[in-house]
Short mmCIF file of C-alpha atoms in Angstrom, two decimals:
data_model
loop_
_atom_site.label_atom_id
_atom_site.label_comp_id
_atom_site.label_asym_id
_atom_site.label_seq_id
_atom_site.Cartn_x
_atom_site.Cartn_y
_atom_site.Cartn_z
CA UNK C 1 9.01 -101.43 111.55
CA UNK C 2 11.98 -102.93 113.48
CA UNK C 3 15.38 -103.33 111.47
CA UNK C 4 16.90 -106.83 111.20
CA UNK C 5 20.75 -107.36 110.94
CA UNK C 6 21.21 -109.95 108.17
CA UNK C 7 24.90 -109.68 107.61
CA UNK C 8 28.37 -108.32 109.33
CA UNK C 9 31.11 -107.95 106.66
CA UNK C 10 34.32 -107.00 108.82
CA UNK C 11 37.96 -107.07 107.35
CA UNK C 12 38.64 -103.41 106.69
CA UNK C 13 40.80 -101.47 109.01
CA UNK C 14 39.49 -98.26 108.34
CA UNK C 15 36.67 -96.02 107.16
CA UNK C 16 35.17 -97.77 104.21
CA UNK C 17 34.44 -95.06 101.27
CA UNK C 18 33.59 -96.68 98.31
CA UNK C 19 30.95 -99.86 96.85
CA UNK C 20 30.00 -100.80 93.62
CA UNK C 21 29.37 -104.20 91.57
CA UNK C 22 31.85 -106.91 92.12
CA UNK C 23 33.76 -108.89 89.71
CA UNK C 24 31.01 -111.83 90.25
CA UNK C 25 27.45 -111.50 90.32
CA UNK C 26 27.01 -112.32 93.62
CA UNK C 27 30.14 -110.14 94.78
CA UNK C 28 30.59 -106.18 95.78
CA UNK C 29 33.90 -104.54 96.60
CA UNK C 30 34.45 -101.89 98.68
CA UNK C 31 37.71 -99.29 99.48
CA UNK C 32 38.79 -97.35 102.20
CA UNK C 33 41.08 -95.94 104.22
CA UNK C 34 43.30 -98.20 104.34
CA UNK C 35 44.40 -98.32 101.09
CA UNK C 36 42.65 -101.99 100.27
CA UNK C 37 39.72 -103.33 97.74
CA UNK C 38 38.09 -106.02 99.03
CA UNK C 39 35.73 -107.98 97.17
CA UNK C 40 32.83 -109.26 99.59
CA UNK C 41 30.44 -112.61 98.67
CA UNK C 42 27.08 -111.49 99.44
CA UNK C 43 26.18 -115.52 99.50
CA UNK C 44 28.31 -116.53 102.62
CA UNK C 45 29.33 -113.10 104.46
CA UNK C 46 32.68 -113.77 104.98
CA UNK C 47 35.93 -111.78 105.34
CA UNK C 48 36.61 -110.19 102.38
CA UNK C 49 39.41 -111.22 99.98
CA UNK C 50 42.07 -108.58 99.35
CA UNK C 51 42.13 -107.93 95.28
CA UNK C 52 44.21 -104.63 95.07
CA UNK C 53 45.91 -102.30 97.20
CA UNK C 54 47.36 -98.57 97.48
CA UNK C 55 49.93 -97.47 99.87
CA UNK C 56 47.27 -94.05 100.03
CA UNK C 57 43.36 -94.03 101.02
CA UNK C 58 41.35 -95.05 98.75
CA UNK C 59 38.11 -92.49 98.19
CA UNK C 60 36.37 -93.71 94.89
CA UNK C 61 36.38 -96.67 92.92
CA UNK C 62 33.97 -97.92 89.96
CA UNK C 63 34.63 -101.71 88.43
CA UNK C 64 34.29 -102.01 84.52
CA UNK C 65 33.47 -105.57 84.38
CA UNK C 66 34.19 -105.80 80.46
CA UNK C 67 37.67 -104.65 80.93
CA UNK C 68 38.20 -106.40 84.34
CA UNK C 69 39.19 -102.94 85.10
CA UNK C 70 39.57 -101.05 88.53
CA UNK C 71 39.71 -97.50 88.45
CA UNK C 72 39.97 -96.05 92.02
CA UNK C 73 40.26 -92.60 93.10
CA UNK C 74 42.96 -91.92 96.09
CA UNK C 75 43.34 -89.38 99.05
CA UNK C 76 46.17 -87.03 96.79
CA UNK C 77 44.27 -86.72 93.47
CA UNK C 78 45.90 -89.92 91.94
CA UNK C 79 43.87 -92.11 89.49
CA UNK C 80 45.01 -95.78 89.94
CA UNK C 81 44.07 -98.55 87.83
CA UNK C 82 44.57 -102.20 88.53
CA UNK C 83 43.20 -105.66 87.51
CA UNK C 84 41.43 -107.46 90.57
CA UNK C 85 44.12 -110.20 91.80
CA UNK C 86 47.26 -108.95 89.75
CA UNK C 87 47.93 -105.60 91.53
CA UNK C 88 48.40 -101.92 90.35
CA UNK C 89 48.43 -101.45 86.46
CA UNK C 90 48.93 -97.33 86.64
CA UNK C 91 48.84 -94.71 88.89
CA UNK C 92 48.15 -91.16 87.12
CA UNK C 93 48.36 -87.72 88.93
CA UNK C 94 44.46 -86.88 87.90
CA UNK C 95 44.17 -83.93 91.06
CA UNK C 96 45.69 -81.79 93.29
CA UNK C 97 43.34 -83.19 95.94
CA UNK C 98 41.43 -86.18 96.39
CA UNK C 99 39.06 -87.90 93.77
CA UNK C 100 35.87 -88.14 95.43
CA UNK C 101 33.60 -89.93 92.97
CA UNK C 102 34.21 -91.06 88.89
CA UNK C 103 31.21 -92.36 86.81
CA UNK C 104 31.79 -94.04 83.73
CA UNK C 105 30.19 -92.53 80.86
CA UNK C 106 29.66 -93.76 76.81
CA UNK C 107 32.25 -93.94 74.22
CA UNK C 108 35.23 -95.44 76.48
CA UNK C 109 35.06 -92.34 78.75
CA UNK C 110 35.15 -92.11 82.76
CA UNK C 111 34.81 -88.97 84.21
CA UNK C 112 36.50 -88.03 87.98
CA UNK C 113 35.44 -85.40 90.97
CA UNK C 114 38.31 -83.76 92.64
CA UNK C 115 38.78 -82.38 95.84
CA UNK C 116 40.55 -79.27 93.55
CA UNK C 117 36.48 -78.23 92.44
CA UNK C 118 37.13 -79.48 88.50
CA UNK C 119 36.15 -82.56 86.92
CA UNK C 120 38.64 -84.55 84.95
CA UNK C 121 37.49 -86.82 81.61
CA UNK C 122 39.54 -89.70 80.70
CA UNK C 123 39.70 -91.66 78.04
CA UNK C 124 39.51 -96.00 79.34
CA UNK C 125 41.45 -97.86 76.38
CA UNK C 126 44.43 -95.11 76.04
CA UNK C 127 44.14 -93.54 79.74
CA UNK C 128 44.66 -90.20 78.55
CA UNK C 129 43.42 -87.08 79.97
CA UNK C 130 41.16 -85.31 77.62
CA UNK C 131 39.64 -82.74 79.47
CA UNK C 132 40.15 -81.00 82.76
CA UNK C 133 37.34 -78.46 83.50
CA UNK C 134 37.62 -76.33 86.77
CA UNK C 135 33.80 -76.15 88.37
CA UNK C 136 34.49 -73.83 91.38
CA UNK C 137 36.87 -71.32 92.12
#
């Protein structure tokens, strides 16, 4: 079965590390190395338009569409928030090392993978930390 190319998507300037759902239905964002979320229209495969940034590298992100919320997960353990188009609400020290992956769980909660081996639960409305739990030594 031969593979067909049916899109480029070029704007980043570094290693891309992070997708999930857009802020439209037809869009996706992605994150990266160089500190920028893009948000990418599937429909005309364009460059991407810049909706938040980090002066670190950007690791993890997830997109909570009811909250028009961006949680992203950066090279130093931070856990940034921000609101696609109006720049960096908070920026939380969440790890001693990088966040590598956050899934958003029930009851308001999102939960984040550090580079330190322990999980970190947060709560969305507040952005408290209500757990840390250390996985690995």
């Amino acid at each position: 079965m031969a593979w067909q190319r049916s899109a480029i998507f070029t704007g980043h300037k570094a290693g891309v590390y992070a997708l999930c759902p857009g802020t439209e239905p037809w869009s996706f964002l992605s994150a990266g190395g160089d500190g920028i979320v893009s948000r990418w229209d599937r429909r005309t495969n364009d460059h991407g338009e810049q909706v938040a940034g980090s002066p670190k590298a950007l690791w993890s992100m997830h997109f909570d569409r009811g909250r028009n919320m961006l949680f992203l997960g950066d090279s130093e353990g931070g856990l940034r928030t921000a609101h696609p188009g109006q720049g960096e609400a908070r920026h939380l020290v969440a790890h001693a090392r990088g966040i590598f992956s956050m899934v958003p769980l029930g009851n308001d909660r999102i939960v984040c993978a550090g580079g330190d081996g322990s999980i970190s639960v947060w709560h969305v409305p507040t952005l408290e930390l209500e757990r840390q739990v250390p996985l690995s030594d």
